[in-house]
Amino acid sequence: MSSGKTIFKRIIDKEIPAKIIYEDDQALAFHDVNPQAPVHVLVIPRKEIRSLAELDPADAPLIGHLFTIVRKLAEELGLKNGFRTVINSGADGGQSVDHLHIHILGQRPLSWPPG
Ligand code: 5GP
C-alpha cells in the first residue's frame, strides 16, 4: 500500500469498494469480505482509533453510538435467534486491521469458547 492508511480508512474514504449497509457522520457498517458466518458485518467509527487498547475516555459516546448501530443492524438483518459481537484487540486478540471495528456474526449457532 502506498499510503499509510489502513484498509478500513480506505473504505471510509471510498478509495476501495465495500458492501456498505449503513453510514452516518460518525460510523459505517459493511459486510466482511471473508465472512465467518452467513451474516458477518463490521461496524467501524470514521475516527481513526487503532484498537480498544487505545481508546480515549472522550470516545465513550462514540462507542455507545456504535453499539446502537449494532442493535439496529441485528434487527434489520433478521438476527432474531441471537448474534455475536466481537472486538479483537492486538496480536493475541487476533486483530488484523488496526482500525477499531465491531464484528457482528449471526445466522448460525456459534460455539464457545473461541479458538
Ligand atoms: P480483525 O481480524 O482485525 O478482527 O478483523 C478484520 C476483518 O476485516 C476480517 O474479518 C477481514 O475478513 C476483514 N477485512 C479485511 N480486509 C477487508 C476488506 O478489504 N474489505 C472488507 N469488507 N473486509 C475486510
PDB file of C-alpha atoms and ligand atoms in Angstrom:
ATOM      1  CA  MET A   1       0.000   0.000   0.000  1.00  0.00           C
ATOM      2  CA  SER A   2       1.495   3.347  -0.966  1.00  0.00           C
ATOM      3  CA  SER A   3      -0.355   5.460   1.626  1.00  0.00           C
ATOM      4  CA  GLY A   4      -0.152   4.739   5.358  1.00  0.00           C
ATOM      5  CA  LYS A   5      -3.903   4.273   5.545  1.00  0.00           C
ATOM      6  CA  THR A   6      -5.487   1.126   6.881  1.00  0.00           C
ATOM      7  CA  ILE A   7      -7.781  -0.810   4.580  1.00  0.00           C
ATOM      8  CA  PHE A   8     -10.759   0.439   6.614  1.00  0.00           C
ATOM      9  CA  LYS A   9      -9.686   4.077   6.257  1.00  0.00           C
ATOM     10  CA  ARG A  10      -9.537   3.475   2.515  1.00  0.00           C
ATOM     11  CA  ILE A  11     -13.104   2.111   2.661  1.00  0.00           C
ATOM     12  CA  ILE A  12     -14.195   5.212   4.649  1.00  0.00           C
ATOM     13  CA  ASP A  13     -12.559   7.434   2.035  1.00  0.00           C
ATOM     14  CA  LYS A  14     -14.263   5.420  -0.769  1.00  0.00           C
ATOM     15  CA  GLU A  15     -10.889   4.538  -2.288  1.00  0.00           C
ATOM     16  CA  ILE A  16     -11.816   0.867  -2.313  1.00  0.00           C
ATOM     17  CA  PRO A  17     -15.286  -0.651  -2.543  1.00  0.00           C
ATOM     18  CA  ALA A  18     -17.191  -2.397   0.212  1.00  0.00           C
ATOM     19  CA  LYS A  19     -20.757  -3.625   0.578  1.00  0.00           C
ATOM     20  CA  ILE A  20     -21.782  -0.750   2.853  1.00  0.00           C
ATOM     21  CA  ILE A  21     -25.128  -1.266   4.603  1.00  0.00           C
ATOM     22  CA  TYR A  22     -25.118   1.700   6.994  1.00  0.00           C
ATOM     23  CA  GLU A  23     -23.470   5.131   7.051  1.00  0.00           C
ATOM     24  CA  ASP A  24     -23.748   8.263   9.160  1.00  0.00           C
ATOM     25  CA  ASP A  25     -21.473  11.138  10.133  1.00  0.00           C
ATOM     26  CA  GLN A  26     -19.646   9.054  12.764  1.00  0.00           C
ATOM     27  CA  ALA A  27     -19.708   5.471  11.562  1.00  0.00           C
ATOM     28  CA  LEU A  28     -20.267   2.977   8.822  1.00  0.00           C
ATOM     29  CA  ALA A  29     -21.033  -0.713   8.518  1.00  0.00           C
ATOM     30  CA  PHE A  30     -20.267  -3.131   5.713  1.00  0.00           C
ATOM     31  CA  HIS A  31     -20.145  -6.850   5.005  1.00  0.00           C
ATOM     32  CA  ASP A  32     -16.894  -8.613   5.870  1.00  0.00           C
ATOM     33  CA  VAL A  33     -15.017  -9.686   2.736  1.00  0.00           C
ATOM     34  CA  ASN A  34     -14.256 -13.094   4.304  1.00  0.00           C
ATOM     35  CA  PRO A  35     -17.452 -13.983   6.179  1.00  0.00           C
ATOM     36  CA  GLN A  36     -17.219 -16.433   9.080  1.00  0.00           C
ATOM     37  CA  ALA A  37     -20.995 -16.823   9.350  1.00  0.00           C
ATOM     38  CA  PRO A  38     -23.957 -16.306   6.978  1.00  0.00           C
ATOM     39  CA  VAL A  39     -24.136 -12.764   8.395  1.00  0.00           C
ATOM     40  CA  HIS A  40     -20.780 -11.127   9.120  1.00  0.00           C
ATOM     41  CA  VAL A  41     -20.821  -7.357   9.261  1.00  0.00           C
ATOM     42  CA  LEU A  42     -18.250  -4.874  10.557  1.00  0.00           C
ATOM     43  CA  VAL A  43     -19.228  -1.628  12.305  1.00  0.00           C
ATOM     44  CA  ILE A  44     -16.453   0.962  12.388  1.00  0.00           C
ATOM     45  CA  PRO A  45     -16.042   4.565  13.539  1.00  0.00           C
ATOM     46  CA  ARG A  46     -14.939   7.105  10.952  1.00  0.00           C
ATOM     47  CA  LYS A  47     -12.480   8.332  13.565  1.00  0.00           C
ATOM     48  CA  GLU A  48      -9.161   6.510  13.339  1.00  0.00           C
ATOM     49  CA  ILE A  49      -8.931   4.648  16.651  1.00  0.00           C
ATOM     50  CA  ARG A  50      -6.356   1.870  16.332  1.00  0.00           C
ATOM     51  CA  SER A  51      -7.888  -0.520  18.853  1.00  0.00           C
ATOM     52  CA  LEU A  52      -9.861  -0.753  22.065  1.00  0.00           C
ATOM     53  CA  ALA A  53      -6.496  -0.630  23.864  1.00  0.00           C
ATOM     54  CA  GLU A  54      -6.030   2.939  22.593  1.00  0.00           C
ATOM     55  CA  LEU A  55      -9.500   4.178  23.372  1.00  0.00           C
ATOM     56  CA  ASP A  56      -9.766   7.663  24.867  1.00  0.00           C
ATOM     57  CA  PRO A  57     -12.394   8.171  27.603  1.00  0.00           C
ATOM     58  CA  ALA A  58     -13.715  11.020  25.443  1.00  0.00           C
ATOM     59  CA  ASP A  59     -14.680   8.402  22.845  1.00  0.00           C
ATOM     60  CA  ALA A  60     -17.260   6.819  25.171  1.00  0.00           C
ATOM     61  CA  PRO A  61     -20.285   8.389  23.409  1.00  0.00           C
ATOM     62  CA  LEU A  62     -18.925   7.232  20.049  1.00  0.00           C
ATOM     63  CA  ILE A  63     -18.585   3.662  21.337  1.00  0.00           C
ATOM     64  CA  GLY A  64     -22.132   3.812  22.653  1.00  0.00           C
ATOM     65  CA  HIS A  65     -23.265   5.010  19.237  1.00  0.00           C
ATOM     66  CA  LEU A  66     -21.507   2.090  17.521  1.00  0.00           C
ATOM     67  CA  PHE A  67     -23.435  -0.354  19.709  1.00  0.00           C
ATOM     68  CA  THR A  68     -26.760   1.294  18.931  1.00  0.00           C
ATOM     69  CA  ILE A  69     -25.878   0.696  15.267  1.00  0.00           C
ATOM     70  CA  VAL A  70     -25.171  -2.963  16.129  1.00  0.00           C
ATOM     71  CA  ARG A  71     -28.609  -3.254  17.709  1.00  0.00           C
ATOM     72  CA  LYS A  72     -30.324  -1.630  14.723  1.00  0.00           C
ATOM     73  CA  LEU A  73     -28.465  -3.762  12.171  1.00  0.00           C
ATOM     74  CA  ALA A  74     -29.047  -7.006  14.104  1.00  0.00           C
ATOM     75  CA  GLU A  75     -32.745  -6.281  13.864  1.00  0.00           C
ATOM     76  CA  GLU A  76     -32.619  -5.279  10.186  1.00  0.00           C
ATOM     77  CA  LEU A  77     -30.524  -8.331   9.306  1.00  0.00           C
ATOM     78  CA  GLY A  78     -33.112 -10.581  10.928  1.00  0.00           C
ATOM     79  CA  LEU A  79     -30.872 -11.991  13.660  1.00  0.00           C
ATOM     80  CA  LYS A  80     -33.881 -12.905  15.788  1.00  0.00           C
ATOM     81  CA  ASN A  81     -32.251 -16.042  17.150  1.00  0.00           C
ATOM     82  CA  GLY A  82     -29.238 -14.149  18.504  1.00  0.00           C
ATOM     83  CA  PHE A  83     -25.905 -12.951  17.296  1.00  0.00           C
ATOM     84  CA  ARG A  84     -22.360 -12.433  18.492  1.00  0.00           C
ATOM     85  CA  THR A  85     -20.361  -9.212  18.683  1.00  0.00           C
ATOM     86  CA  VAL A  86     -16.566  -9.433  18.714  1.00  0.00           C
ATOM     87  CA  ILE A  87     -13.836  -6.809  19.071  1.00  0.00           C
ATOM     88  CA  ASN A  88     -10.377  -8.253  18.526  1.00  0.00           C
ATOM     89  CA  SER A  89      -7.563  -6.207  20.077  1.00  0.00           C
ATOM     90  CA  GLY A  90      -3.866  -6.560  19.390  1.00  0.00           C
ATOM     91  CA  ALA A  91      -1.818  -9.580  18.386  1.00  0.00           C
ATOM     92  CA  ASP A  92      -3.139 -12.067  20.955  1.00  0.00           C
ATOM     93  CA  GLY A  93      -6.672 -10.834  20.332  1.00  0.00           C
ATOM     94  CA  GLY A  94      -6.318 -11.692  16.646  1.00  0.00           C
ATOM     95  CA  GLN A  95      -6.689  -8.127  15.365  1.00  0.00           C
ATOM     96  CA  SER A  96      -5.565  -7.886  11.744  1.00  0.00           C
ATOM     97  CA  VAL A  97      -6.747  -4.373  10.816  1.00  0.00           C
ATOM     98  CA  ASP A  98      -5.564  -1.527  13.054  1.00  0.00           C
ATOM     99  CA  HIS A  99      -8.814   0.421  12.956  1.00  0.00           C
ATOM    100  CA  LEU A 100     -11.322  -0.321  15.719  1.00  0.00           C
ATOM    101  CA  HIS A 101     -14.190  -2.492  14.468  1.00  0.00           C
ATOM    102  CA  ILE A 102     -17.062  -4.485  15.913  1.00  0.00           C
ATOM    103  CA  HIS A 103     -17.826  -7.788  14.217  1.00  0.00           C
ATOM    104  CA  ILE A 104     -21.480  -8.869  14.090  1.00  0.00           C
ATOM    105  CA  LEU A 105     -21.809 -12.581  13.389  1.00  0.00           C
ATOM    106  CA  GLY A 106     -25.072 -14.430  13.040  1.00  0.00           C
ATOM    107  CA  GLN A 107     -27.474 -16.784  11.356  1.00  0.00           C
ATOM    108  CA  ARG A 108     -25.693 -19.865  12.625  1.00  0.00           C
ATOM    109  CA  PRO A 109     -25.019 -21.260  16.107  1.00  0.00           C
ATOM    110  CA  LEU A 110     -21.613 -20.047  17.323  1.00  0.00           C
ATOM    111  CA  SER A 111     -19.565 -22.158  19.690  1.00  0.00           C
ATOM    112  CA  TRP A 112     -17.798 -21.003  22.845  1.00  0.00           C
ATOM    113  CA  PRO A 113     -15.001 -20.624  23.838  1.00  0.00           C
ATOM    114  CA  PRO A 114     -13.446 -19.116  20.700  1.00  0.00           C
ATOM    115  CA  GLY A 115     -10.174 -20.536  19.397  1.00  0.00           C
TER     116      GLY A 115
HETATM  117  P1  5GP B   1      -9.833  -8.464  12.757  1.00  0.00           P
HETATM  118  O1  5GP B   1      -9.084  -9.722  12.421  1.00  0.00           O
HETATM  119  O2  5GP B   1      -8.906  -7.269  12.723  1.00  0.00           O
HETATM  120  O3  5GP B   1     -10.659  -8.532  13.995  1.00  0.00           O
HETATM  121  O4  5GP B   1     -10.912  -8.281  11.613  1.00  0.00           O
HETATM  122  C1  5GP B   1     -10.618  -7.725  10.377  1.00  0.00           C
HETATM  123  C2  5GP B   1     -11.703  -8.177   9.433  1.00  0.00           C
HETATM  124  O5  5GP B   1     -11.657  -7.364   8.293  1.00  0.00           O
HETATM  125  C3  5GP B   1     -11.544  -9.617   8.957  1.00  0.00           C
HETATM  126  O6  5GP B   1     -12.700 -10.369   9.301  1.00  0.00           O
HETATM  127  C4  5GP B   1     -11.371  -9.485   7.457  1.00  0.00           C
HETATM  128  O7  5GP B   1     -12.008 -10.511   6.730  1.00  0.00           O
HETATM  129  C5  5GP B   1     -11.976  -8.126   7.165  1.00  0.00           C
HETATM  130  N1  5GP B   1     -11.398  -7.439   6.023  1.00  0.00           N
HETATM  131  C6  5GP B   1     -10.063  -7.297   5.754  1.00  0.00           C
HETATM  132  N2  5GP B   1      -9.899  -6.584   4.620  1.00  0.00           N
HETATM  133  C7  5GP B   1     -11.152  -6.266   4.182  1.00  0.00           C
HETATM  134  C8  5GP B   1     -11.625  -5.542   3.049  1.00  0.00           C
HETATM  135  O8  5GP B   1     -10.860  -5.038   2.218  1.00  0.00           O
HETATM  136  N3  5GP B   1     -12.974  -5.419   2.917  1.00  0.00           N
HETATM  137  C9  5GP B   1     -13.853  -5.954   3.817  1.00  0.00           C
HETATM  138  N4  5GP B   1     -15.150  -5.764   3.571  1.00  0.00           N
HETATM  139  N5  5GP B   1     -13.426  -6.645   4.901  1.00  0.00           N
HETATM  140  C10 5GP B   1     -12.095  -6.808   5.086  1.00  0.00           C
END
